[in-house]
């Protein structure tokens, strides 16, 4: 397909899909919170609003995916497209966002799309730029950080082996892709279980660049992550560049 090969021009139109259709079951189980994690308040505003504000300067349009009432309220006053409902799995929610972007008038349709977790509020301009610039050379790019700890495999409560951490990275978001290619791969996908967007390109044999992520670009997953995010985003907010 033409969208998978060759260089993209630097004046690419960038859209972002912001995911908020999950239930946050791991967070709810550890915190007892009734509020889905993407709507938990952090430094006075919902987690997802931080994520939206971080992305907006870099994109021509932002497509939120999630339950429209709570999502619209959390994003009130920000310039985004109207939220669309998500699906049962993360991949299905990404697909819903992609179809909404595909339905835009042709001149508004993006050249590249970023997919970002609504539960990942502390993404920097640098990380977004790293992803977008890699897309001039590659059909996909994801931010990642090297695995620092030694990895152990467990069986029955004891170690059954040591896994080399060489060449191992932890994937973050936003993950970026050429829009036409990514849309085609989603429409052709035979299952809906990918927890990460790059997987569809990997399986189809496209090269996905790994670019520098940020140790602080954490996803709110368990209760402890909120303490760490409060330290980063809380009242003593440090400017990020
Ligand atoms: N997500 C989504 N639609 C789904 C599942 C997840 O839009 N069906 C979104 C979540 O809202 C979140 C992001 O994808 O912003 C990352 O997923 P994850 O951290 O796994 O969130 P949840 O699935 O909500 O949490 P859990 O897996 O603990 O239930
Ligand atoms: Mg999940």
Coordinates of N, CA and C and ligand atoms in Angstrom, one line a residue:
X1 N 0.8 -1.2 0.0 CA 0.0 0.0 0.0 C 0.9 1.3 0.0
X2 N 0.5 2.3 -0.7 CA 1.3 3.5 -0.7 C 1.6 4.1 0.6
X3 N 0.6 4.0 1.6 CA 0.8 4.6 2.9 C 1.9 3.9 3.7
X4 N 2.3 2.7 3.4 CA 3.3 2.0 4.2 C 4.7 2.2 3.8
X5 N 4.9 2.8 2.6 CA 6.3 2.9 2.1 C 6.7 4.4 1.8
X6 N 8.0 4.6 1.8 CA 8.5 5.9 1.3 C 8.4 6.9 2.5
X7 N 8.9 8.1 2.2 CA 9.0 9.2 3.2 C 7.7 10.0 3.2
X8 N 7.3 10.5 4.4 CA 6.2 11.4 4.5 C 6.7 12.8 4.5
X9 N 6.0 13.7 3.9 CA 6.5 15.1 4.0 C 6.4 15.6 5.4
X10 N 7.2 16.7 5.7 CA 7.2 17.1 7.1 C 5.9 17.9 7.5
X11 N 5.1 18.3 6.5 CA 3.8 19.0 6.9 C 2.6 18.0 7.0
X12 N 2.9 16.9 7.6 CA 1.9 15.9 7.8 C 0.8 16.4 8.7
X13 N -0.5 16.1 8.4 CA -1.6 16.4 9.3 C -1.7 15.3 10.3
X14 N -1.6 15.7 11.6 CA -1.6 14.8 12.7 C -2.9 14.8 13.5
X15 N -3.5 13.6 13.7 CA -4.6 13.5 14.6 C -4.3 12.6 15.8
X16 N -5.0 12.7 16.8 CA -4.8 11.8 18.0 C -6.1 11.2 18.4
X17 N -6.0 9.9 18.8 CA -7.1 9.2 19.4 C -6.8 9.1 20.9
X18 N -7.7 9.6 21.7 CA -7.5 9.6 23.2 C -8.4 8.6 23.8
X19 N -7.9 7.5 24.4 CA -8.7 6.4 24.8 C -9.2 6.5 26.3
X20 N -10.5 6.4 26.5 CA -11.0 6.5 27.8 C -12.2 5.5 28.0
X21 N -12.2 4.4 27.3 CA -13.4 3.6 27.3 C -13.2 2.3 28.2
X22 N -12.0 2.3 28.9 CA -11.8 1.2 29.8 C -12.5 1.3 31.2
X23 N -12.5 0.2 31.9 CA -13.2 0.2 33.2 C -12.2 0.4 34.3
X24 N -10.9 0.3 34.0 CA -9.9 0.5 35.1 C -10.0 -0.5 36.2
X25 N -10.1 -1.8 35.8 CA -10.4 -2.8 36.9 C -9.2 -3.0 37.8
X26 N -8.0 -2.9 37.4 CA -6.8 -3.1 38.3 C -6.7 -1.9 39.3
X27 N -7.0 -0.7 38.8 CA -7.0 0.4 39.7 C -8.1 0.3 40.7
X28 N -9.3 0.0 40.2 CA -10.5 -0.1 41.1 C -10.2 -1.2 42.2
X29 N -9.6 -2.3 41.8 CA -9.4 -3.4 42.8 C -8.4 -3.0 43.9
X30 N -7.4 -2.1 43.5 CA -6.4 -1.7 44.5 C -6.8 -0.5 45.3
X31 N -7.6 0.4 44.7 CA -7.9 1.6 45.4 C -9.3 1.7 46.0
X32 N -10.2 0.8 45.5 CA -11.6 0.8 46.0 C -12.3 2.0 45.4
X33 N -11.7 2.7 44.5 CA -12.4 3.9 43.9 C -13.5 3.5 43.0
X34 N -14.6 4.2 43.0 CA -15.8 4.0 42.2 C -15.6 4.7 40.8
X35 N -14.8 5.8 40.8 CA -14.5 6.5 39.6 C -13.6 5.8 38.7
X36 N -13.9 5.6 37.4 CA -12.9 5.0 36.5 C -11.6 5.8 36.5
X37 N -10.5 5.1 36.5 CA -9.2 5.8 36.8 C -8.9 7.0 35.9
X38 N -9.4 7.0 34.6 CA -9.1 8.2 33.7 C -9.9 9.4 34.2
X39 N -10.8 9.3 35.1 CA -11.6 10.5 35.6 C -11.2 10.8 37.0
X40 N -10.3 10.1 37.6 CA -9.8 10.4 39.0 C -9.1 11.8 38.9
X41 N -9.3 12.6 39.9 CA -8.8 14.0 39.9 C -7.3 14.0 40.4
X42 N -6.5 14.7 39.6 CA -5.1 14.8 39.8 C -4.8 16.3 39.7
X43 N -4.2 16.9 40.8 CA -3.9 18.3 40.7 C -5.2 19.1 40.3
X44 N -6.3 18.8 40.8 CA -7.5 19.6 40.5 C -8.3 19.3 39.3
X45 N -7.8 18.3 38.4 CA -8.6 18.0 37.2 C -8.5 16.6 36.8
X46 N -9.4 16.1 36.1 CA -9.4 14.6 35.7 C -8.1 14.2 35.0
X47 N -7.6 13.0 35.3 CA -6.4 12.5 34.7 C -6.4 12.7 33.1
X48 N -7.6 12.4 32.5 CA -7.7 12.4 31.1 C -7.5 13.9 30.5
X49 N -7.9 14.8 31.3 CA -7.8 16.2 30.9 C -6.3 16.6 30.8
X50 N -5.5 16.1 31.7 CA -4.0 16.4 31.6 C -3.5 15.8 30.3
X51 N -3.9 14.6 30.0 CA -3.5 13.9 28.8 C -3.9 14.7 27.5
X52 N -5.1 15.2 27.5 CA -5.7 15.9 26.4 C -4.9 17.3 26.2
X53 N -4.6 17.9 27.3 CA -3.9 19.2 27.2 C -2.5 19.0 26.7
X54 N -1.9 17.9 27.1 CA -0.5 17.6 26.6 C -0.5 17.3 25.1
X55 N -1.5 16.7 24.6 CA -1.5 16.4 23.1 C -2.0 17.5 22.2
X56 N -2.9 18.3 22.7 CA -3.5 19.3 21.8 C -2.6 20.2 21.0
X57 N -1.5 20.7 21.7 CA -0.6 21.6 20.9 C 0.1 20.9 19.7
X58 N 0.0 19.6 19.6 CA 0.8 18.8 18.6 C -0.1 18.3 17.5
X59 N -1.4 18.5 17.6 CA -2.3 17.8 16.7 C -3.3 18.8 16.0
X60 N -3.8 18.4 14.8 CA -4.8 19.2 14.1 C -6.2 18.8 14.7
X61 N -6.4 17.6 15.1 CA -7.6 17.2 15.8 C -7.4 16.1 16.8
X62 N -8.3 16.1 17.8 CA -8.2 15.1 18.9 C -9.5 14.4 19.0
X63 N -9.5 13.1 18.8 CA -10.7 12.3 18.9 C -10.8 11.5 20.2
X64 N -11.6 11.9 21.1 CA -11.8 11.1 22.4 C -12.7 9.9 22.2
X65 N -12.4 8.8 22.9 CA -13.2 7.6 22.8 C -13.6 7.2 24.2
X66 N -14.9 7.1 24.5 CA -15.3 6.7 25.8 C -16.8 7.0 26.0
X67 N -17.2 6.9 27.2 CA -18.6 7.1 27.5 C -18.9 8.6 27.4
X68 N -19.7 9.1 26.4 CA -19.8 10.5 26.1 C -20.1 11.4 27.3
X69 N -21.1 11.1 28.2 CA -21.3 12.1 29.3 C -20.1 12.4 30.2
X70 N -19.5 11.4 30.7 CA -18.3 11.7 31.6 C -17.2 12.3 30.8
X71 N -17.0 11.8 29.6 CA -15.9 12.2 28.8 C -16.0 13.7 28.4
X72 N -17.2 14.1 27.9 CA -17.4 15.5 27.5 C -17.3 16.4 28.7
X73 N -17.7 15.9 29.9 CA -17.6 16.8 31.1 C -16.1 17.0 31.4
X74 N -15.3 15.9 31.4 CA -13.9 16.0 31.7 C -13.1 16.9 30.8
X75 N -13.6 16.9 29.5 CA -12.8 17.7 28.5 C -13.5 19.0 28.2
X76 N -14.5 19.4 28.9 CA -15.2 20.7 28.7 C -14.3 21.9 28.5
X77 N -14.6 22.6 27.4 CA -13.8 23.8 27.1 C -12.6 23.6 26.3
X78 N -12.2 22.3 26.1 CA -11.0 22.0 25.2 C -11.5 21.8 23.8
X79 N -10.7 22.1 22.8 CA -11.1 21.9 21.4 C -10.8 20.5 21.0
X80 N -11.9 19.7 21.0 CA -11.7 18.3 20.5 C -12.9 17.9 19.6
X81 N -12.8 16.8 18.9 CA -14.0 16.3 18.1 C -15.0 15.8 19.2
X82 N -16.2 15.5 18.8 CA -17.2 14.9 19.7 C -16.8 13.5 20.1
X83 N -16.8 13.2 21.4 CA -16.4 11.8 21.8 C -17.3 10.7 21.1
X84 N -16.7 9.6 20.8 CA -17.4 8.4 20.3 C -17.3 7.3 21.3
X85 N -18.3 6.4 21.3 CA -18.2 5.3 22.3 C -17.1 4.3 21.9
X86 N -16.6 3.7 22.9 CA -15.5 2.7 22.7 C -16.1 1.3 22.5
X87 N -15.2 0.3 22.7 CA -15.6 -1.1 22.5 C -15.2 -1.9 23.7
X88 N -15.4 -3.2 23.6 CA -15.1 -4.2 24.7 C -13.6 -4.3 25.0
X89 N -12.8 -4.2 24.0 CA -11.4 -4.3 24.1 C -10.7 -3.0 23.7
X90 N -9.5 -2.8 24.1 CA -8.7 -1.6 23.7 C -8.7 -1.5 22.2
X91 N -8.4 -2.6 21.6 CA -8.3 -2.5 20.1 C -9.6 -2.1 19.5
X92 N -10.7 -2.6 20.0 CA -12.0 -2.2 19.5 C -12.3 -0.7 19.7
X93 N -11.8 -0.1 20.8 CA -11.9 1.3 21.1 C -11.1 2.1 20.1
X94 N -9.9 1.6 19.8 CA -9.0 2.3 18.8 C -9.7 2.3 17.5
X95 N -10.3 1.2 17.1 CA -11.0 1.1 15.8 C -12.1 2.1 15.7
X96 N -12.9 2.3 16.8 CA -14.0 3.2 16.9 C -13.4 4.7 16.6
X97 N -12.3 5.0 17.2 CA -11.7 6.3 17.0 C -11.2 6.5 15.6
X98 N -10.7 5.4 15.0 CA -10.2 5.4 13.6 C -11.3 5.6 12.6
X99 N -12.4 4.9 12.9 CA -13.6 5.1 11.9 C -14.2 6.5 12.0
X100 N -14.1 7.1 13.2 CA -14.6 8.5 13.3 C -13.7 9.4 12.5
X101 N -12.4 9.2 12.6 CA -11.5 10.0 11.8 C -11.6 9.8 10.3
X102 N -11.9 8.5 9.9 CA -12.0 8.2 8.5 C -13.3 8.8 7.9
X103 N -14.3 9.1 8.8 CA -15.6 9.7 8.3 C -15.5 11.2 8.2
X104 N -14.3 11.8 8.5 CA -14.2 13.3 8.4 C -14.2 13.6 6.9
X105 N -14.5 14.9 6.6 CA -14.4 15.3 5.2 C -12.9 15.1 4.8
X106 N -12.7 14.8 3.5 CA -11.4 14.4 3.0 C -10.2 15.4 3.5
X107 N -10.5 16.7 3.4 CA -9.4 17.7 3.7 C -9.1 17.7 5.2
X108 N -9.9 17.1 6.0 CA -9.6 17.0 7.5 C -9.1 15.7 7.9
X109 N -9.0 14.7 7.0 CA -8.6 13.4 7.3 C -7.1 13.4 7.6
X110 N -6.6 12.8 8.6 CA -5.1 12.9 8.9 C -4.2 12.1 8.1
X111 N -2.9 12.5 8.0 CA -1.9 11.6 7.4 C -1.3 10.7 8.4
X112 N -1.2 11.1 9.6 CA -0.8 10.2 10.7 C -1.7 10.4 11.9
X113 N -1.7 9.3 12.7 CA -2.6 9.2 13.8 C -1.7 8.8 15.0
X114 N -1.9 9.5 16.1 CA -1.3 9.1 17.4 C -2.4 8.4 18.2
X115 N -2.1 7.3 18.9 CA -3.0 6.7 19.8 C -2.5 6.8 21.2
X116 N -3.2 7.4 22.1 CA -2.7 7.7 23.5 C -3.7 7.2 24.5
X117 N -3.1 6.6 25.6 CA -3.9 6.2 26.7 C -4.4 7.4 27.5
X118 N -5.7 7.4 27.8 CA -6.3 8.5 28.6 C -5.8 8.5 30.0
X119 N -5.3 7.3 30.4 CA -4.8 7.1 31.8 C -3.3 7.4 31.9
X120 N -2.7 8.1 30.9 CA -1.3 8.4 30.9 C -1.1 9.9 30.8
X121 N -1.2 10.6 31.9 CA -1.4 12.1 31.9 C -0.1 12.9 31.8
X122 N 1.1 12.3 32.0 CA 2.3 13.1 32.1 C 3.2 12.9 30.9
X123 N 2.6 13.0 29.7 CA 3.4 12.8 28.5 C 4.0 14.2 28.1
X124 N 5.3 14.2 27.7 CA 5.9 15.5 27.4 C 5.9 15.8 25.9
X125 N 6.1 17.1 25.6 CA 6.2 17.5 24.2 C 7.4 16.7 23.5
X126 N 8.4 16.5 24.3 CA 9.6 15.8 23.7 C 9.2 14.4 23.2
X127 N 8.5 13.7 24.0 CA 8.1 12.3 23.6 C 7.2 12.3 22.4
X128 N 6.2 13.3 22.4 CA 5.3 13.4 21.2 C 6.2 13.7 19.9
X129 N 7.1 14.6 20.1 CA 7.9 15.0 18.9 C 8.8 13.9 18.4
X130 N 9.3 13.1 19.4 CA 10.2 11.9 19.0 C 9.4 11.0 18.1
X131 N 8.1 10.7 18.5 CA 7.2 9.8 17.8 C 6.9 10.4 16.4
X132 N 6.5 11.6 16.4 CA 6.1 12.2 15.1 C 7.2 12.3 14.1
X133 N 8.4 12.7 14.6 CA 9.5 12.8 13.6 C 9.9 11.4 13.1
X134 N 9.8 10.4 13.9 CA 10.2 9.0 13.4 C 9.3 8.6 12.2
X135 N 8.1 9.2 12.2 CA 7.1 8.7 11.2 C 7.4 9.3 9.8
X136 N 8.4 10.2 9.7 CA 8.8 10.6 8.3 C 9.6 9.4 7.7
X137 N 10.2 8.5 8.5 CA 11.0 7.4 8.0 C 10.3 6.1 8.1
X138 N 9.4 5.9 9.1 CA 8.8 4.6 9.4 C 7.3 4.7 9.4
X139 N 6.6 3.6 9.0 CA 5.2 3.6 9.0 C 4.6 3.6 10.5
X140 N 5.4 3.3 11.4 CA 4.9 3.3 12.8 C 6.1 3.7 13.8
X141 N 5.8 4.2 14.9 CA 6.8 4.6 15.9 C 6.2 4.6 17.3
X142 N 6.9 4.0 18.2 CA 6.4 4.0 19.6 C 7.5 4.5 20.6
X143 N 7.1 5.2 21.7 CA 8.1 5.6 22.7 C 8.3 4.4 23.6
X144 N 9.5 4.2 24.1 CA 9.8 3.1 25.0 C 10.9 3.4 25.9
X145 N 11.0 2.7 27.0 CA 12.2 2.9 27.9 C 12.8 1.5 28.1
X146 N 14.1 1.5 28.3 CA 14.8 0.2 28.5 C 14.4 -0.4 29.8
X147 N 14.4 -1.7 29.8 CA 14.1 -2.5 31.1 C 15.4 -2.4 31.9
X148 N 15.3 -1.9 33.2 CA 16.4 -1.7 34.0 C 16.7 -2.9 34.9
X149 N 15.6 -3.5 35.4 CA 15.8 -4.6 36.4 C 16.0 -5.9 35.7
X150 N 16.7 -6.8 36.4 CA 16.8 -8.2 36.0 C 15.5 -8.9 36.0
X151 N 15.2 -9.6 35.0 CA 13.8 -10.2 34.9 C 13.9 -11.7 35.3
X152 N 12.9 -12.1 36.2 CA 12.8 -13.5 36.6 C 11.5 -14.1 36.2
X153 N 11.6 -15.3 35.8 CA 10.3 -16.0 35.5 C 10.0 -16.9 36.7
X154 N 8.7 -16.8 37.1 CA 8.2 -17.5 38.3 C 7.4 -18.7 38.0
X155 N 7.5 -19.8 38.8 CA 6.6 -20.9 38.7 C 6.4 -21.5 40.1
X156 N 5.2 -21.5 40.6 CA 4.9 -22.0 41.9 C 5.6 -21.2 43.0
X157 N 5.8 -19.9 42.8 CA 6.4 -19.1 43.9 C 7.9 -19.1 43.9
X158 N 8.5 -19.9 43.1 CA 10.0 -19.8 43.0 C 10.5 -19.5 41.6
X159 N 11.7 -19.1 41.5 CA 12.3 -18.7 40.2 C 12.5 -19.9 39.3
X160 N 12.0 -19.8 38.1 CA 12.2 -20.9 37.2 C 13.2 -20.5 36.1
X161 N 13.6 -19.3 36.1 CA 14.6 -18.9 35.1 C 14.9 -17.4 35.1
X162 N 16.0 -17.0 34.5 CA 16.3 -15.6 34.4 C 16.2 -15.2 32.9
X163 N 15.6 -14.1 32.6 CA 15.4 -13.6 31.2 C 16.4 -12.5 31.0
X164 N 17.1 -12.6 29.9 CA 18.1 -11.5 29.7 C 17.3 -10.2 29.3
X165 N 17.7 -9.1 29.9 CA 17.0 -7.8 29.6 C 17.6 -7.1 28.4
X166 N 18.6 -7.7 27.8 CA 19.2 -7.1 26.6 C 18.1 -7.0 25.5
X167 N 18.0 -5.8 24.9 CA 17.1 -5.6 23.8 C 15.6 -5.5 24.3
X168 N 15.4 -5.5 25.6 CA 14.0 -5.4 26.0 C 13.6 -4.0 26.5
X169 N 12.4 -3.6 26.0 CA 11.9 -2.2 26.3 C 10.5 -2.3 26.8
X170 N 10.1 -1.3 27.6 CA 8.7 -1.2 28.0 C 8.0 -0.2 27.1
X171 N 6.9 -0.6 26.4 CA 6.2 0.3 25.5 C 5.4 1.3 26.2
X172 N 5.3 2.5 25.7 CA 4.5 3.6 26.2 C 3.6 4.1 25.1
X173 N 2.8 5.1 25.4 CA 2.1 5.8 24.3 C 2.4 7.3 24.5
X174 N 2.2 8.2 23.5 CA 1.4 7.9 22.2 C 2.2 7.1 21.2
X175 N 1.5 6.1 20.6 CA 2.1 5.4 19.5 C 1.6 6.0 18.2
X176 N 2.5 6.1 17.2 CA 2.1 6.9 16.0 C 2.2 6.0 14.7
X177 N 1.2 6.2 13.8 CA 1.2 5.4 12.6 C 0.7 6.2 11.4
X178 N 1.1 5.8 10.2 CA 0.5 6.4 9.0 C -1.0 5.9 9.0
X179 N -1.8 6.9 8.8 CA -3.3 6.7 9.0 C -3.9 5.7 8.1
X180 N -3.6 5.8 6.8 CA -4.3 4.8 5.8 C -3.9 3.4 6.1
X181 N -2.6 3.2 6.3 CA -2.1 1.8 6.6 C -2.7 1.3 7.9
X182 N -2.7 2.1 9.0 CA -3.2 1.7 10.3 C -4.7 1.4 10.2
X183 N -5.4 2.2 9.5 CA -6.9 2.0 9.3 C -7.1 0.6 8.6
X184 N -6.4 0.4 7.5 CA -6.5 -0.9 6.7 C -6.2 -2.1 7.6
X185 N -5.1 -2.0 8.4 CA -4.8 -3.1 9.3 C -5.8 -3.4 10.3
X186 N -6.4 -2.3 10.8 CA -7.5 -2.5 11.8 C -8.7 -3.2 11.2
X187 N -9.0 -2.7 10.0 CA -10.2 -3.3 9.3 C -10.0 -4.7 8.9
X188 N -8.8 -5.1 8.7 CA -8.5 -6.5 8.3 C -8.2 -7.4 9.5
X189 N -8.1 -6.8 10.6 CA -7.6 -7.6 11.8 C -8.6 -8.8 12.1
X190 N -8.0 -10.0 12.4 CA -8.9 -11.1 12.6 C -9.3 -11.3 14.1
X191 N -8.5 -10.6 15.0 CA -8.9 -10.7 16.4 C -8.9 -9.3 17.0
X192 N -9.4 -9.1 18.2 CA -9.6 -7.8 18.8 C -8.8 -7.7 20.1
X193 N -7.8 -8.5 20.2 CA -7.2 -8.6 21.5 C -5.8 -7.9 21.7
X194 N -5.4 -7.1 20.7 CA -4.1 -6.4 20.9 C -4.2 -5.4 22.0
X195 N -3.2 -5.4 23.0 CA -3.2 -4.4 24.0 C -2.3 -3.3 23.7
X196 N -1.8 -3.3 22.5 CA -0.8 -2.3 22.1 C -1.0 -2.2 20.6
X197 N -0.8 -1.0 20.0 CA -1.2 -0.7 18.7 C -0.2 -1.2 17.7
X198 N 1.1 -1.1 18.1 CA 2.2 -1.5 17.2 C 2.1 -3.0 16.7
X199 N 1.5 -3.8 17.5 CA 1.4 -5.2 17.2 C 0.8 -5.5 15.9
X200 N -0.2 -4.7 15.4 CA -0.8 -5.0 14.1 C 0.2 -4.8 13.0
X201 N 1.0 -3.8 13.1 CA 2.1 -3.5 12.1 C 3.1 -4.6 12.2
X202 N 3.6 -5.0 13.4 CA 4.6 -6.0 13.6 C 4.1 -7.3 12.8
X203 N 2.9 -7.7 13.1 CA 2.4 -9.0 12.6 C 2.3 -8.9 11.0
X204 N 2.1 -7.7 10.5 CA 2.0 -7.6 9.0 C 3.4 -7.3 8.4
X205 N 4.4 -7.3 9.2 CA 5.8 -7.2 8.7 C 6.3 -5.7 8.4
X206 N 5.6 -4.7 9.0 CA 6.1 -3.4 8.8 C 7.0 -3.0 9.9
X207 N 8.0 -2.1 9.6 CA 8.9 -1.7 10.6 C 8.3 -0.6 11.5
X208 N 8.5 -0.8 12.8 CA 8.0 0.1 13.8 C 9.2 0.6 14.6
X209 N 9.5 1.9 14.5 CA 10.6 2.5 15.2 C 10.4 2.6 16.7
X210 N 11.5 2.3 17.5 CA 11.4 2.6 18.9 C 12.1 3.9 19.2
X211 N 11.4 4.8 19.8 CA 12.0 6.1 20.0 C 12.0 6.3 21.6
X212 N 12.8 7.3 22.0 CA 13.0 7.5 23.4 C 11.7 8.0 24.1
X213 N 11.3 7.2 25.1 CA 10.2 7.5 25.9 C 10.7 8.3 27.2
X214 N 9.9 8.2 28.2 CA 10.2 8.9 29.4 C 9.8 8.1 30.6
X215 N 10.7 7.9 31.6 CA 10.4 7.1 32.8 C 9.2 7.7 33.5
X216 N 8.9 9.0 33.4 CA 7.8 9.6 34.1 C 6.5 9.5 33.3
X217 N 6.5 9.0 32.1 CA 5.3 8.9 31.3 C 4.6 7.6 31.7
X218 N 4.1 7.6 32.9 CA 3.5 6.4 33.4 C 2.0 6.3 33.2
X219 N 1.5 5.1 33.2 CA 0.1 4.9 33.0 C -0.5 4.6 34.4
X220 N -1.6 5.3 34.7 CA -2.3 5.0 36.0 C -2.9 3.6 35.8
X221 N -2.3 2.7 36.6 CA -2.8 1.3 36.5 C -3.2 0.8 37.8
X222 N -2.3 1.0 38.9 CA -2.6 0.6 40.2 C -2.7 1.8 41.1
X223 N -3.2 1.7 42.3 CA -3.3 2.8 43.2 C -2.0 3.6 43.4
X224 N -0.9 2.8 43.6 CA 0.4 3.4 43.8 C 0.8 4.4 42.8
X225 N 0.4 4.2 41.5 CA 0.7 5.1 40.4 C 0.2 6.5 40.7
X226 N -0.9 6.6 41.4 CA -1.5 7.9 41.6 C -0.6 8.7 42.5
X227 N 0.0 8.0 43.5 CA 1.0 8.7 44.4 C 2.1 9.3 43.6
X228 N 2.6 8.5 42.7 CA 3.8 8.9 41.9 C 3.4 10.1 41.0
X229 N 2.2 10.0 40.4 CA 1.7 11.1 39.5 C 1.5 12.3 40.3
X230 N 1.0 12.2 41.5 CA 0.7 13.4 42.4 C 2.1 14.1 42.7
X231 N 3.1 13.3 42.8 CA 4.4 13.9 43.1 C 4.9 14.6 41.8
X232 N 4.5 14.2 40.7 CA 5.0 14.8 39.4 C 4.1 16.0 39.0
X233 N 2.8 15.8 39.2 CA 1.8 16.8 38.6 C 1.2 17.6 39.8
X234 N 1.4 17.2 41.0 CA 0.8 17.8 42.1 C 1.0 19.3 42.3
X235 N 0.7 19.9 43.4 CA 0.8 21.4 43.6 C 2.2 22.0 43.3
X236 N 3.3 21.2 43.5 CA 4.6 21.8 43.3 C 5.0 21.4 41.8
X237 N 4.1 21.7 40.9 CA 4.2 21.4 39.5 C 5.5 22.0 38.9
X238 N 6.3 21.1 38.3 CA 7.5 21.6 37.6 C 7.2 21.8 36.1
X239 N 7.7 22.9 35.5 CA 7.4 23.0 34.1 C 8.1 21.9 33.3
X240 N 7.4 21.3 32.3 CA 7.9 20.2 31.5 C 8.2 20.7 30.1
X241 N 9.3 20.3 29.5 CA 9.6 20.7 28.1 C 9.8 19.5 27.2
Ligands
LIG1 N1 -9.3 1.4 27.0 C1 -10.3 1.6 26.1 N2 -11.2 0.7 25.8 C2 -11.1 -0.6 26.4 C3 -10.1 -0.9 27.2 C4 -9.1 0.1 27.5 O1 -10.4 2.8 25.6 N3 -12.1 -1.5 26.1 C5 -8.3 2.5 27.3 C6 -8.3 2.8 28.8 O2 -9.4 3.7 29.2 C7 -7.0 3.3 29.1 C8 -6.1 2.7 28.0 O3 -7.0 2.1 27.1 O4 -6.9 4.8 28.9 C9 -5.1 1.8 28.5 O5 -5.7 0.6 29.0 P1 -5.6 0.0 30.4 O6 -4.6 0.7 31.2 O7 -5.6 -1.5 30.4 O8 -7.0 0.5 31.1 P2 -8.3 -0.4 31.5 O9 -8.5 -1.5 30.5 O10 -9.4 0.6 31.8 O11 -7.8 -0.9 32.9 P3 -7.7 -2.5 33.4 O12 -7.0 -3.2 32.3 O13 -7.0 -2.5 34.7 O14 -9.1 -2.9 33.5
LIG2 MG1 -7.0 -3.0 30.2

